[in-house]
XYZ file of C-alpha atoms in Angstrom:
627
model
C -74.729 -2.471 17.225
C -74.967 1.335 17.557
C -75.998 0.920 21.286
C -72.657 -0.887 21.798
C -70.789 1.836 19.882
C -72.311 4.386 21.910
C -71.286 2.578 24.754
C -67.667 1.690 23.677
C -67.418 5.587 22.618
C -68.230 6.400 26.841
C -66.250 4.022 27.673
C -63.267 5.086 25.985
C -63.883 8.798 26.898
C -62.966 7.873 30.520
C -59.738 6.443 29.864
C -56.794 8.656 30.166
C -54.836 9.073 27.342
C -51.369 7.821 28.622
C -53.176 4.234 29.253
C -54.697 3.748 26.154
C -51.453 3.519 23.600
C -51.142 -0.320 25.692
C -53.122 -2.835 24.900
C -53.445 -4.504 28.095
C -53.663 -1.503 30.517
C -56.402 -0.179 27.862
C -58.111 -3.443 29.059
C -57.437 -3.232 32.835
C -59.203 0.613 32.513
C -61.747 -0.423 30.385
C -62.691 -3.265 32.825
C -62.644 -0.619 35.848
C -64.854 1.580 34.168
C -67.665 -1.208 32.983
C -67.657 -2.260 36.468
C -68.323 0.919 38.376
C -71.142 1.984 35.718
C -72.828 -1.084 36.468
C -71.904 -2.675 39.954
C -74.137 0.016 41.574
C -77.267 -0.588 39.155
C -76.536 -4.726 40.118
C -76.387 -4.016 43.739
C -79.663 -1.486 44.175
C -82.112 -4.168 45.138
C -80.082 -4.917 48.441
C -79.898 -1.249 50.442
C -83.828 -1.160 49.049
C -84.839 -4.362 50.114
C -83.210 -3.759 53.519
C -84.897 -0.489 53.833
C -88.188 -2.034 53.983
C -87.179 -4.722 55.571
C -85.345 -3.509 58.704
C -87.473 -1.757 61.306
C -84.736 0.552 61.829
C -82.846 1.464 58.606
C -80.666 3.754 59.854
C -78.151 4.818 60.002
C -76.748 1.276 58.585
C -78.464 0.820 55.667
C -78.242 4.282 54.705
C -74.020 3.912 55.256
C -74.580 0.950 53.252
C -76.146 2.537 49.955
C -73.781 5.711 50.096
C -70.653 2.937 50.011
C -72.412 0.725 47.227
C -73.752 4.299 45.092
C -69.684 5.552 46.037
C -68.369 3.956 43.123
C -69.775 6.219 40.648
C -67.910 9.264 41.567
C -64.118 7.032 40.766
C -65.618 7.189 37.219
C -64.866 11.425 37.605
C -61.559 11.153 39.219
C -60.233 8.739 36.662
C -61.486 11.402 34.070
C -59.909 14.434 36.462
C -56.960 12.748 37.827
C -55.582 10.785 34.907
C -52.649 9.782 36.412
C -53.606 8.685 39.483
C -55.538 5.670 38.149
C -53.784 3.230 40.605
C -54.202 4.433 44.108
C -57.869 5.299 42.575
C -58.362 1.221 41.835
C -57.029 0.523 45.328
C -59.213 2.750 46.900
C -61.910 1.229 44.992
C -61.173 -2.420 46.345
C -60.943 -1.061 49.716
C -65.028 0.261 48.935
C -65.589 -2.662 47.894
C -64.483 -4.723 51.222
C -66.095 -1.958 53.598
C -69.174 -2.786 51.691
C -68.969 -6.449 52.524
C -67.991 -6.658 55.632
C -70.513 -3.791 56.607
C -73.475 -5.711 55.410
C -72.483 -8.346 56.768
C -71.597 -7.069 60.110
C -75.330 -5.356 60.109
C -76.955 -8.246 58.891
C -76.214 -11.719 59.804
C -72.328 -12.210 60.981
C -70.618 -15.016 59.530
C -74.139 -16.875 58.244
C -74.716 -13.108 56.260
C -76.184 -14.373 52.652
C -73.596 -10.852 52.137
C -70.456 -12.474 52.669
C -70.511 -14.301 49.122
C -69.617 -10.734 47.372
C -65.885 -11.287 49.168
C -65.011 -13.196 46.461
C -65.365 -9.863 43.838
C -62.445 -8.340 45.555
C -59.223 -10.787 44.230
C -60.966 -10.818 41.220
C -61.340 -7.224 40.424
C -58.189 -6.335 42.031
C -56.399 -8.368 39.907
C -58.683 -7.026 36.742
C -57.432 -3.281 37.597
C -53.960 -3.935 38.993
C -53.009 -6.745 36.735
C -50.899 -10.062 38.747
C -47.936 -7.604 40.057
C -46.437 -8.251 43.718
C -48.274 -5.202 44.748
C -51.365 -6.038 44.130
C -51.039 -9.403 45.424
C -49.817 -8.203 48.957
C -52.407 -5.516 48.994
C -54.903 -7.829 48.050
C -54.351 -10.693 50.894
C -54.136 -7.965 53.228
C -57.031 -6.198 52.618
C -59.276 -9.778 52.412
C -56.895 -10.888 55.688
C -57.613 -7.698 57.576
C -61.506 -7.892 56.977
C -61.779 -11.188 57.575
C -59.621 -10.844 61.245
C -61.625 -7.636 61.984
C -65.005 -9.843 61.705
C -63.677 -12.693 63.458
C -62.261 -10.579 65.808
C -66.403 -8.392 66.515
C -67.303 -12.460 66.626
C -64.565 -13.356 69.505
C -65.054 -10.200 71.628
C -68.302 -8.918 70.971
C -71.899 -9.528 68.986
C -73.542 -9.151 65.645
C -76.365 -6.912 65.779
C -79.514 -8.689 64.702
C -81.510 -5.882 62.662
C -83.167 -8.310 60.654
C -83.440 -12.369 61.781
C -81.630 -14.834 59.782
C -84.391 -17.002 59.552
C -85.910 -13.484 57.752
C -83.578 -12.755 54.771
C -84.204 -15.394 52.337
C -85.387 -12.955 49.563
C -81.931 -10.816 50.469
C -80.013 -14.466 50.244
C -81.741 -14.533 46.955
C -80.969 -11.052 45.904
C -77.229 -10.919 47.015
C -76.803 -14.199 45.596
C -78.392 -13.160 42.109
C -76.701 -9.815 42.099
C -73.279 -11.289 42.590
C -73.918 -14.397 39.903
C -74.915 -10.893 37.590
C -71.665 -9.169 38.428
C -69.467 -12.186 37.963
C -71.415 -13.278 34.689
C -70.835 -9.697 33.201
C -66.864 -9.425 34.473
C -66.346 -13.256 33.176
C -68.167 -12.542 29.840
C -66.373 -8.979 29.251
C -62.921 -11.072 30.128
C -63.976 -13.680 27.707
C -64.537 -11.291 25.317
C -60.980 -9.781 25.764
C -59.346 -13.269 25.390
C -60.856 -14.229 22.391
C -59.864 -10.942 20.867
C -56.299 -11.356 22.232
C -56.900 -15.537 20.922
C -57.738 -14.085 17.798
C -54.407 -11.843 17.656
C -52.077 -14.161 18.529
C -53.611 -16.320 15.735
C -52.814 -13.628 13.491
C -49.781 -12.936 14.726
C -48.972 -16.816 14.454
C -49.770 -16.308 10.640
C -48.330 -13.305 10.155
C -44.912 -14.817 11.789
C -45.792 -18.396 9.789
C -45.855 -16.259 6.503
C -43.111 -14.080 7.430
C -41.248 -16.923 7.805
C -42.233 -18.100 4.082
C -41.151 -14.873 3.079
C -37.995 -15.234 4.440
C -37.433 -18.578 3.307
C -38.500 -17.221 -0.253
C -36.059 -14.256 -0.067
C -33.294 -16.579 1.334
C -33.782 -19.133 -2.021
C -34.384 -16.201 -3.887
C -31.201 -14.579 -2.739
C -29.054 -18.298 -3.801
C -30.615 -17.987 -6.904
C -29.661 -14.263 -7.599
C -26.486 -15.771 -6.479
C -26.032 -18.598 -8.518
C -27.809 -17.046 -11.844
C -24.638 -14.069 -11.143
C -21.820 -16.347 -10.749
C -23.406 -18.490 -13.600
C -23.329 -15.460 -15.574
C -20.127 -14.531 -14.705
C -18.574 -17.955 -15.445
C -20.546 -18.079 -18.487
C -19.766 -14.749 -19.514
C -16.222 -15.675 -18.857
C -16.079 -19.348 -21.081
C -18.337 -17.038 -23.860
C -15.747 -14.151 -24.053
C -12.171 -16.251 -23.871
C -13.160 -18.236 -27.523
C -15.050 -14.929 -28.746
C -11.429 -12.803 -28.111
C -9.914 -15.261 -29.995
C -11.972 -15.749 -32.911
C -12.554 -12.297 -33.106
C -8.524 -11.796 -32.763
C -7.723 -14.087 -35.334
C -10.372 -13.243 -37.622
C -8.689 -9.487 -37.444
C -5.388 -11.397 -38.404
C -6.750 -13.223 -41.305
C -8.294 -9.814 -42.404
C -5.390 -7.832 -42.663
C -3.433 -10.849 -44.403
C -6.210 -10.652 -46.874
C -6.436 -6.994 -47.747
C -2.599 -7.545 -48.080
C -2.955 -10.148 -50.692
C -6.143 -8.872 -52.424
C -8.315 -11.666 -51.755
C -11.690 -9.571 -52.289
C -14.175 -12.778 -51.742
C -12.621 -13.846 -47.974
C -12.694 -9.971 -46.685
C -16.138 -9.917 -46.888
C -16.527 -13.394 -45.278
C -14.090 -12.209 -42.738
C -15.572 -9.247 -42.204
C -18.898 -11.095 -41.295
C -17.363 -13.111 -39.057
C -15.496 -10.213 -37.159
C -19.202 -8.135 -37.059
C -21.401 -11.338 -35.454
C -18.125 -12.074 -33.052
C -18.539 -8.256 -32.112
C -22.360 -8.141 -31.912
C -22.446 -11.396 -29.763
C -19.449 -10.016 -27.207
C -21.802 -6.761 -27.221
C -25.001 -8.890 -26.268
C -22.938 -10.849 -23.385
C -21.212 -7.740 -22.132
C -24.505 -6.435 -21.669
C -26.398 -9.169 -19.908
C -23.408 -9.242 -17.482
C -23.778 -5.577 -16.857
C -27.513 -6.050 -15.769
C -26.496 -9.235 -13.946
C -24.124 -7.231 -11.833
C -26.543 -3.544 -11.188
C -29.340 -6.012 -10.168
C -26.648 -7.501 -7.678
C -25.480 -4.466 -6.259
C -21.897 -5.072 -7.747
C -21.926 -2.499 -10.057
C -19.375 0.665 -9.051
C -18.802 3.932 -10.194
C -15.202 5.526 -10.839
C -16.392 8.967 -11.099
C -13.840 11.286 -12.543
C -13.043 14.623 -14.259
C -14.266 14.389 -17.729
C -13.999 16.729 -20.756
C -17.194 16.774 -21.832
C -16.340 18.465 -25.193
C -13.626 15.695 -25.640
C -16.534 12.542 -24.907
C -18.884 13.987 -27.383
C -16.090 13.712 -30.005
C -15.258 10.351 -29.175
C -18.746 9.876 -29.038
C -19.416 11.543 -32.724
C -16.707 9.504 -34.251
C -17.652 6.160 -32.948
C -21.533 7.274 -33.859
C -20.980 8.743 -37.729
C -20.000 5.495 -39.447
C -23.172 3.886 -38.230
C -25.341 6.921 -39.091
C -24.170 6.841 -42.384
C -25.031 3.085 -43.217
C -28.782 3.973 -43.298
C -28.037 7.325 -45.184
C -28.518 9.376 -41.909
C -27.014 12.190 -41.268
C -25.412 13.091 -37.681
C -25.651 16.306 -35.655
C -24.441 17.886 -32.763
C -25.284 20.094 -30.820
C -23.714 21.453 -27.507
C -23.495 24.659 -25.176
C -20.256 26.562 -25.299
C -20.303 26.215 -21.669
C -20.604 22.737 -21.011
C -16.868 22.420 -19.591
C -15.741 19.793 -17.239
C -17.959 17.763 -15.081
C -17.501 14.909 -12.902
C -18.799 11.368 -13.297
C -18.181 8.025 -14.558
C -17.157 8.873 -18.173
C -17.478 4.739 -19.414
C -20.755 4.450 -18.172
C -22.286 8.340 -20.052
C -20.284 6.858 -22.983
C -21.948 3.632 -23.027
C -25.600 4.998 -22.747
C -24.945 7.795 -25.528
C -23.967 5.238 -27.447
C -26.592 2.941 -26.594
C -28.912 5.339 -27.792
C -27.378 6.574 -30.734
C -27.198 2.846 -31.880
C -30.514 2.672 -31.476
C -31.406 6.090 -33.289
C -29.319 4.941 -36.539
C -31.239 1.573 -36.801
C -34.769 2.145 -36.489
C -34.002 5.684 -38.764
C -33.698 5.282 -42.495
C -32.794 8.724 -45.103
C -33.312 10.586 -41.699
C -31.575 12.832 -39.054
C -30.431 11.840 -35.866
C -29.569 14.852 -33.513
C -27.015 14.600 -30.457
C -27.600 17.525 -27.833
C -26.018 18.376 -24.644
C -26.731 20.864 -22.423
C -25.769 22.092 -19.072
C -28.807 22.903 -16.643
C -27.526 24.580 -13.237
C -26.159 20.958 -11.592
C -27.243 18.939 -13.513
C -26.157 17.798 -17.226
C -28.814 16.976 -20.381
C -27.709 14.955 -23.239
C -30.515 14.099 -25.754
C -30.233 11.929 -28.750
C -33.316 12.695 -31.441
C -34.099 11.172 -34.574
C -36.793 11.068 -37.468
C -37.363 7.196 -37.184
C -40.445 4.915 -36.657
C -41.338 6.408 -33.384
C -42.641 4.705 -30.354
C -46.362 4.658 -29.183
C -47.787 5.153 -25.783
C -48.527 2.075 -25.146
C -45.196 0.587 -26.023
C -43.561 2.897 -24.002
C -44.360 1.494 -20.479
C -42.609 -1.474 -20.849
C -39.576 0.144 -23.194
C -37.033 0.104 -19.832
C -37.481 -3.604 -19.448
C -34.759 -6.403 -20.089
C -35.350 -8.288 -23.063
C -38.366 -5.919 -24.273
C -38.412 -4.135 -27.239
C -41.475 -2.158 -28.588
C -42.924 -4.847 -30.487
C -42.433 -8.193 -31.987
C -42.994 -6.495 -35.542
C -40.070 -4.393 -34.728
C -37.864 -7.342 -33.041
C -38.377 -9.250 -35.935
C -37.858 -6.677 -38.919
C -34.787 -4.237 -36.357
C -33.387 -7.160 -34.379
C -31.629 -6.887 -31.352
C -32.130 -8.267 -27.701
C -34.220 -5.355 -25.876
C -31.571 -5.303 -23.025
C -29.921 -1.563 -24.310
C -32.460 0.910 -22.789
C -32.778 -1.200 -19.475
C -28.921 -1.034 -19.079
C -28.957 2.177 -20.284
C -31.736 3.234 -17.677
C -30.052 1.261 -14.555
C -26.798 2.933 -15.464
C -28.237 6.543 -15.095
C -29.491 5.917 -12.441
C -26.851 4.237 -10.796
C -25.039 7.513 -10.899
C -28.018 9.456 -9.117
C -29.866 10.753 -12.654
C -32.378 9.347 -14.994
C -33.141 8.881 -18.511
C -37.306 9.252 -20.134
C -38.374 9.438 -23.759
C -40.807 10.958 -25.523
C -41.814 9.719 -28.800
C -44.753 9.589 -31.280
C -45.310 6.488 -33.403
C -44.216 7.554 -37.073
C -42.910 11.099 -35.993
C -39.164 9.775 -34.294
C -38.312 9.964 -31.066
C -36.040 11.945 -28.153
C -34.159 10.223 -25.362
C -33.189 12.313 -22.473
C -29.969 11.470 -20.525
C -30.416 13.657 -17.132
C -27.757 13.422 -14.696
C -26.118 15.264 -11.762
C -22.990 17.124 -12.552
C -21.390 15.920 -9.002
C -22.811 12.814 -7.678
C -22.886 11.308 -4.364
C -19.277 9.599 -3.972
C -19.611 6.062 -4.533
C -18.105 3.658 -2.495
C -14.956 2.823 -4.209
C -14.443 -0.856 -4.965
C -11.761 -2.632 -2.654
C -8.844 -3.297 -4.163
C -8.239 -7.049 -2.491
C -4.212 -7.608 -2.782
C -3.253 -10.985 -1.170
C 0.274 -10.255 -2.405
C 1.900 -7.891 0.047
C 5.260 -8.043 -1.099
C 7.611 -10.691 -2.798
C 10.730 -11.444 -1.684
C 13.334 -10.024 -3.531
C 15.429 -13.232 -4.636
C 13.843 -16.257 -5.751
C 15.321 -19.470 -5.199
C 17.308 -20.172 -8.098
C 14.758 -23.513 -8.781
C 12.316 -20.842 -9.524
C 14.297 -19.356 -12.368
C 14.817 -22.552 -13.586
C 11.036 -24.041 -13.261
C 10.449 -20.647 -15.084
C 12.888 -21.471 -18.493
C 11.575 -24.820 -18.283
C 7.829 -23.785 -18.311
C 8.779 -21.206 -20.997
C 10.719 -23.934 -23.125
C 7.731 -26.774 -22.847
C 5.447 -23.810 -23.780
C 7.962 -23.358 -27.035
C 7.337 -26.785 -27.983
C 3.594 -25.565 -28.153
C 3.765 -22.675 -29.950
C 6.606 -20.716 -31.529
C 8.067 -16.911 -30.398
C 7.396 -17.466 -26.530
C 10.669 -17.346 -25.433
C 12.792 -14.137 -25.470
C 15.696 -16.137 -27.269
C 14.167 -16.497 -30.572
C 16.669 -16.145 -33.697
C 16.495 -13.125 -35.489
C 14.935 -10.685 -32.949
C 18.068 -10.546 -30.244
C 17.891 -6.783 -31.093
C 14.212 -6.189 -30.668
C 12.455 -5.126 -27.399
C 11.204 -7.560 -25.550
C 7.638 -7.542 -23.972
C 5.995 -9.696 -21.259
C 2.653 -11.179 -21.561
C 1.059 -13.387 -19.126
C -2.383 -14.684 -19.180
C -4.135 -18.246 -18.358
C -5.667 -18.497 -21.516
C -2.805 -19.986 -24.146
C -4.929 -19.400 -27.341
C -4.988 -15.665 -26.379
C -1.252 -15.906 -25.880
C -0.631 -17.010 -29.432
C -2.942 -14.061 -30.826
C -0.879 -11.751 -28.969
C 2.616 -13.253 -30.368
C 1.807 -13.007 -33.274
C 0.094 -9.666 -33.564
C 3.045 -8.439 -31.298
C 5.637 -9.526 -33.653
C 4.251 -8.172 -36.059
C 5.056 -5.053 -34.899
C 8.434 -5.793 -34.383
C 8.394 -6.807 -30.590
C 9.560 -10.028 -29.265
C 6.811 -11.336 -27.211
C 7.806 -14.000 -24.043
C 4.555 -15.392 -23.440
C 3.372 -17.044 -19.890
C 0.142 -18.625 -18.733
C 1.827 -19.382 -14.828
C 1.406 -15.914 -13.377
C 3.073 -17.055 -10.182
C 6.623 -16.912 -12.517
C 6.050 -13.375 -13.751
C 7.665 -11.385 -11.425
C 10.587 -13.893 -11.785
C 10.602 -14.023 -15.465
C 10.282 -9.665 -14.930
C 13.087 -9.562 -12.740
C 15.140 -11.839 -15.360
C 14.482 -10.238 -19.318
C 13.349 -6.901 -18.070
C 11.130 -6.283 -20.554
C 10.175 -3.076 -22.247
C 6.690 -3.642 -20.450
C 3.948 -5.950 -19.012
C 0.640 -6.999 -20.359
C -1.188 -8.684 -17.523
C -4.255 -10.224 -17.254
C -6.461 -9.630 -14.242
C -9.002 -12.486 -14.665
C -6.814 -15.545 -13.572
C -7.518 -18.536 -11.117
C -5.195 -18.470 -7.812
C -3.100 -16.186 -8.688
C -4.925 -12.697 -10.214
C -3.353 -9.940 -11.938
C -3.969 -8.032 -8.875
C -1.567 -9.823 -6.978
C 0.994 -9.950 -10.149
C 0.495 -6.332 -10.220
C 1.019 -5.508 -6.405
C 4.269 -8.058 -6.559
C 5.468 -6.260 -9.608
C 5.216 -2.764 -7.957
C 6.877 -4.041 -4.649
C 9.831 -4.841 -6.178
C 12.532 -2.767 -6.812
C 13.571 -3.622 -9.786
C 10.344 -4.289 -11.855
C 8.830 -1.635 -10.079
C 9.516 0.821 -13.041
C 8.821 -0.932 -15.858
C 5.205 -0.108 -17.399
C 2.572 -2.386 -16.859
C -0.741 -2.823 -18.926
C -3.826 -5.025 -17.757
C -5.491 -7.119 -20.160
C -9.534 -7.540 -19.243
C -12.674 -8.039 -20.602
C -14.247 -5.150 -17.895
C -13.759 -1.635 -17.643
C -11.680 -1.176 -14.968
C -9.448 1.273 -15.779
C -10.021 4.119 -12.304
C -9.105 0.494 -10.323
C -5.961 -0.217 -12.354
C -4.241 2.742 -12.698
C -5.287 3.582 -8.345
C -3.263 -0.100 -8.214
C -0.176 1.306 -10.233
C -0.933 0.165 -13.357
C -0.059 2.251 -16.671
C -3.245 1.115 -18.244
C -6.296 -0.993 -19.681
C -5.549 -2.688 -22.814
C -9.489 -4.003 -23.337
C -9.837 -7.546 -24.814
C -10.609 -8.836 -27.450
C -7.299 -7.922 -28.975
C -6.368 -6.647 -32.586
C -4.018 -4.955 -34.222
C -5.500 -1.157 -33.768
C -5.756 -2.024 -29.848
C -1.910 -3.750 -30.154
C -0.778 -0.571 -31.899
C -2.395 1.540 -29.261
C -0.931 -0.314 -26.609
C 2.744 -0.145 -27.893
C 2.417 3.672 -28.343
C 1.224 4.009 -25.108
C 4.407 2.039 -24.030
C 6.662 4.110 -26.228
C 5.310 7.400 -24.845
C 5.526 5.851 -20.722
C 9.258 5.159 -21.780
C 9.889 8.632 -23.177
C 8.548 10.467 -20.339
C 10.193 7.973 -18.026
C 13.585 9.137 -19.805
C 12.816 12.969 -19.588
C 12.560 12.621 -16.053
């Protein structure tokens, strides 16, 4: 084995290094170099048996030796003259001929046991050349040529007759064996190469057969990502329309209690309004992750007060600190000022994290921090809870994994808050670590760039262009009829109701008609008259008939989205100006107001949202009539 090292290692000296990236020139050189190391050694016994053989040697046999003992020096002029490898291989073959049709000239014409070594010259032409037109002209000329030249010595002249015929047996013998030797080496070298290049394109055929696989996996894999989103997203959907409503009704019954006093069905109420809330949480977040992991998630980066965020932050955060007797602190540079990034998505994982904090933290202190480091912003949350070992904190990022089961089972929760929380930093370009001791609390880290990377802004898809101006007067009237049969259903959706002629009227259109009744009845309650429609195609008529005091539009809606209600609403010149709200269940607030509207009313609705709402309407109008 180390002999044929050695020998590979010589080899592979002699080829130049422009022909050895390719595979099969590597081969064609390699082949030219075995040969002329060891077509010489083969052919020795000839020019010596000769020598001693032929009463007079010279100068033919002597002619004949320096050709045969020529092909060593190519081996040099490959080395020297790298790039002139081909002409070098011709020249070669050319040797080669002269060396044939010399000995046999010298040493028996056309019955020379020499002639047999002819056959060497297609086939190592073709081994350093490779099949090319070239070398196939140059090779039937050069055997053509020889072959005419001898025929021609045979026509128009003799053979010289050095040695009888009858006399060279043992040089039969020798040419014959020396040529079987040269051919057995070349054949078993080739061999050699095509069961090496057998063996690759077996591997390639498995590599391809498993790529394949692969693909086929990533393909299935992909339809299932696929299906599991839009599952999610329909299921997310049919989960969040009856959790709005029982959570919007539940607020209803709630205030009508606190009004009357009944003390035992506000705390039942109250239960029922916290599990609603902790269940829309739980599928709000699994449809976060289901969108980051399929690329759908965007970023509306934006100005944001970072002052103003922690205070929103803080108030949001104290109540829950205070349920476990914690107390709350914050801490922030005077500098921290205005950065820019997507303010739902900070707020979300501070809050994430403060949740956290207050829950595994009894009679302790939880410590909000933010920082600004050169381009980058820090905000830390710290508390004095159970702390987190080691261990447990490799797999603390992962959905649906929480430290322990111990901890699941005493704390609760899904394990799906620090994964979103993670994905979302680093969604916009930052990161988020921890560093904890079991029993001694832990510190979250929130580290994120002050000006990311643009993100590519979600298209805004309108398939609404513009509405025509005047509907046909059916329209109108399919319009009051739809709003009369819905009437029948459920009192206060028509703008014609007694006793509220002089109160402003507001539009509210959504597919879902037990969200319509919550929002009649919690905006009548503060003094509006509601006209109610679950046919968005109608809106813009209905719009262009009450002129309300302002729209409440849902985006979410089969056909017909609030997107295109919106972009028909805003075409038109005479709804154009009234102020329209969109109803959802996602944050899309940067896409709404870019679209024209006013802003995001967030479902599921309640009275503090509703009152919100209306002084956001009252405050559009006022600065509608300054102007």
């Amino acid at each position: 084995m180390d002999i044929q090292s050695s020998f590979q290692t010589v080899v592979n000296w002699f080829i130049p290094a422009h022909m050895a990236a390719d595979l099969h020139t590597r081969k064609r050189v390699q082949m030219f170099i075995i040969s002329h190391i060891f077509g010489p050694i083969i052919a020795s016994p000839i020019p010596l048996f000769l020598w001693f053989a032929d009463p007079q040697p010279w100068p033919h046999v002597l002619i004949l030796a320096a050709s045969i003992y020529g092909f060593w020096p190519f081996l040099a002029l490959v080395k020297l003259f790298p790039r002139a490898y081909t002409p070098l291989a011709m020249a070669s073959v050319v040797n080669l001929t002269f060396c044939v049709m010399w000995g046999t000239y010298n040493y028996g014409g056309a019955s020379s046991p020499f002639l047999v070594w002819l056959v060497l010259v297609p086939l190592l032409a073709f081994m350093y050349l490779g099949s090319t037109w070239t070398a196939r002209v140059f090779v039937i000329s050069l055997i053509t040529g020889g072959l005419a030249a001898l025929y021609g010595l045979y026509l128009f002249g003799e053979f010289p007759e050095n040695i009888p015929v009858s006399d060279m047996v043992v040089a039969g013998l020798l040419s014959a064996l020396g040529a079987n030797i040269y051919v057995f080496m070349m054949a078993a070298y080739y061999s050699n190469v095509v069961d090496s290049q057998s063996e690759l394109i077996k591997e390639i055929d498995r590599h391809q057969f498993t790529l394949k696989a692969l693909t086929s996996a990533k393909d299935e894999a992909e339809r299932a990502n696929g299906a599991k989103s839009e599952f999610l997203a329909k299921m997310s959907h049919e989960l969040r329309t009856p959790l709005n409503a029982v959570l919007g009704y539940s607020e209803i019954l709630l205030e009508d209690a606190e009004l009357d006093g009944r003390g035992e069905q506000i705390a039942d109420l109250q239960k029922i309004s916290a599990a609603g809330k902790h269940l829309l949480a739980m599928v709000n977040d699994i449809l976060d992750i289901s969108k980051i992991e399929a690329g759908k998630m965007t970023l509306h980066v934006e100005s944001v007060d970072m002052d103003k965020l922690l205070d929103e932050v803080e108030a949001t955060a104290r109540p829950l600190a205070a349920k476990n007797t914690n107390s709350l602190v914050v801490n922030r540079d005077a500098d921290i000022g205005v950065v820019r990034l997507d303010a739902t998505k900070l707020r979300q994982t501070i809050f994430n994290l403060l949740s956290n904090a207050t829950k595994f933290t009894q009679n302790g202190t939880i410590t909000l921090s933010a920082r600004r480091d050169g381009q980058w912003i820090e905000v830390s949350v710290k508390d004095t809870g159970i702390g987190i070992s080691k261990e447990q904190q490799r797999a603390l990022f992962s959905n649906f994994t929480q430290a322990s089961s111990k901890i699941a089972a005493v704390y609760g929760g899904t394990g799906l808050g620090l994964s979103l929380s993670q994905n979302l930093c680093r969604l916009m370009g930052g990161d988020i670590s921890v560093d904890s001791d079991l029993g001694k609390g832990s510190r979250f880290i929130i580290r994120l760039p002050v000006q990311p990377e643009p993100a590519k802004a979600e298209p805004i898809l309108l398939n609404v262009v513009r509405r025509r101006a005047h509907e046909d007067d059916a329209m109108l009237e399919e319009s009051e009829a739809d709003a009369s049969q819905r009437k029948a259903g459920y009192a206060g959706m028509s703008g014609h109701v007694p006793g509220h002629d002089k109160q402003e009227r507001l539009l509210v259109v959504d597919d879902d008609r037990n969200f319509l009744e919550l929002a009649e009845r919690l905006f009548s309650k503060e003094n509006y008259t509601p006209i109610c429609t679950d046919a968005p195609q109608s809106a813009l008529q209905i719009a262009r008939t009450v002129k309300p005091a302002a729209i409440f539009l849902d985006i979410l809606m089969p056909g017909f989205d609030g997107w295109d209600v919106l972009a028909a609403l805003k075409a038109d010149p005479i709804t154009a100006g009234i102020p329209v709200f969109m109803i959802s269940i996602l944050t899309e607030r940067s896409k709404a107001l870019a679209a024209g509207a006013d802003g995001v009313v967030m479902k599921p609705l309640d009275a503090s949202k509703v009152k919100a709402a209306l002084a956001a309407v009252r405050a559009t109008r006022g600065r509608a009539k300054a102007v």
